[in-house]
Amino acid sequence: MGLLIARFAGYTFATSMLSIVVFILLFVFLGKIFLSDVLGIVALLISFVIVRVTIKIK
């Protein structure tokens, strides 16, 4: 169990840096399109869910 958690934490840490970059790019990109903080935050949450699902599938 501990080994599984350590492995998952390492995998999450490796992918989190890429995820953060993707989140920032999506946030800025969508923010410029919609010019709305609320829609930007919603888009950020949606992108977060999509990335998490993609990571679980792989």
PDB file of C-alpha atoms in Angstrom:
ATOM      1  CA  MET A   1       0.000   0.000   0.000  1.00  0.00           C
ATOM      2  CA  GLY A   2       2.788   2.402   0.943  1.00  0.00           C
ATOM      3  CA  LEU A   3       4.672   1.497  -2.215  1.00  0.00           C
ATOM      4  CA  LEU A   4       1.581   2.116  -4.313  1.00  0.00           C
ATOM      5  CA  ILE A   5       1.073   5.538  -2.717  1.00  0.00           C
ATOM      6  CA  ALA A   6       4.742   6.454  -3.233  1.00  0.00           C
ATOM      7  CA  ARG A   7       4.570   5.347  -6.864  1.00  0.00           C
ATOM      8  CA  PHE A   8       1.359   7.309  -7.436  1.00  0.00           C
ATOM      9  CA  ALA A   9       2.833  10.392  -5.721  1.00  0.00           C
ATOM     10  CA  GLY A  10       5.933  10.208  -7.928  1.00  0.00           C
ATOM     11  CA  TYR A  11       3.824   9.784 -11.062  1.00  0.00           C
ATOM     12  CA  THR A  12       1.551  12.652 -10.032  1.00  0.00           C
ATOM     13  CA  PHE A  13       4.547  14.880  -9.311  1.00  0.00           C
ATOM     14  CA  ALA A  14       6.018  14.112 -12.743  1.00  0.00           C
ATOM     15  CA  THR A  15       2.781  14.976 -14.520  1.00  0.00           C
ATOM     16  CA  SER A  16       1.846  17.922 -12.281  1.00  0.00           C
ATOM     17  CA  MET A  17       4.510  20.206 -13.770  1.00  0.00           C
ATOM     18  CA  LEU A  18       3.182  19.618 -17.286  1.00  0.00           C
ATOM     19  CA  SER A  19      -0.379  19.974 -16.015  1.00  0.00           C
ATOM     20  CA  ILE A  20       0.385  23.331 -14.388  1.00  0.00           C
ATOM     21  CA  VAL A  21       1.826  24.667 -17.658  1.00  0.00           C
ATOM     22  CA  VAL A  22      -1.211  23.412 -19.590  1.00  0.00           C
ATOM     23  CA  PHE A  23      -3.580  24.960 -17.026  1.00  0.00           C
ATOM     24  CA  ILE A  24      -1.864  28.356 -17.254  1.00  0.00           C
ATOM     25  CA  LEU A  25      -1.910  28.314 -21.056  1.00  0.00           C
ATOM     26  CA  LEU A  26      -5.564  27.281 -21.168  1.00  0.00           C
ATOM     27  CA  PHE A  27      -6.505  29.848 -18.528  1.00  0.00           C
ATOM     28  CA  VAL A  28      -4.809  32.707 -20.399  1.00  0.00           C
ATOM     29  CA  PHE A  29      -6.067  31.541 -23.792  1.00  0.00           C
ATOM     30  CA  LEU A  30      -9.690  31.079 -22.688  1.00  0.00           C
ATOM     31  CA  GLY A  31      -9.519  34.232 -20.579  1.00  0.00           C
ATOM     32  CA  LYS A  32      -8.613  36.273 -23.657  1.00  0.00           C
ATOM     33  CA  ILE A  33     -11.444  34.699 -25.645  1.00  0.00           C
ATOM     34  CA  PHE A  34     -14.242  35.058 -23.092  1.00  0.00           C
ATOM     35  CA  LEU A  35     -12.828  38.045 -21.144  1.00  0.00           C
ATOM     36  CA  SER A  36     -14.630  36.713 -18.100  1.00  0.00           C
ATOM     37  CA  ASP A  37     -13.130  35.493 -14.820  1.00  0.00           C
ATOM     38  CA  VAL A  38     -16.074  33.182 -14.120  1.00  0.00           C
ATOM     39  CA  LEU A  39     -15.899  31.409 -17.473  1.00  0.00           C
ATOM     40  CA  GLY A  40     -12.119  31.233 -17.180  1.00  0.00           C
ATOM     41  CA  ILE A  41     -12.381  29.498 -13.812  1.00  0.00           C
ATOM     42  CA  VAL A  42     -15.032  27.094 -15.119  1.00  0.00           C
ATOM     43  CA  ALA A  43     -12.838  26.292 -18.115  1.00  0.00           C
ATOM     44  CA  LEU A  44      -9.885  25.747 -15.777  1.00  0.00           C
ATOM     45  CA  LEU A  45     -11.882  23.290 -13.675  1.00  0.00           C
ATOM     46  CA  ILE A  46     -13.101  21.451 -16.777  1.00  0.00           C
ATOM     47  CA  SER A  47      -9.556  21.198 -18.124  1.00  0.00           C
ATOM     48  CA  PHE A  48      -8.382  19.907 -14.735  1.00  0.00           C
ATOM     49  CA  VAL A  49     -11.003  17.136 -14.830  1.00  0.00           C
ATOM     50  CA  ILE A  50     -10.085  16.241 -18.423  1.00  0.00           C
ATOM     51  CA  VAL A  51      -6.386  15.983 -17.561  1.00  0.00           C
ATOM     52  CA  ARG A  52      -7.113  13.858 -14.467  1.00  0.00           C
ATOM     53  CA  VAL A  53      -9.300  11.464 -16.499  1.00  0.00           C
ATOM     54  CA  THR A  54      -6.624  11.270 -19.204  1.00  0.00           C
ATOM     55  CA  ILE A  55      -3.966  10.443 -16.594  1.00  0.00           C
ATOM     56  CA  LYS A  56      -6.163   7.694 -15.101  1.00  0.00           C
ATOM     57  CA  ILE A  57      -6.762   6.130 -18.534  1.00  0.00           C
ATOM     58  CA  LYS A  58      -3.004   5.980 -19.210  1.00  0.00           C
TER      59      LYS A  58
END
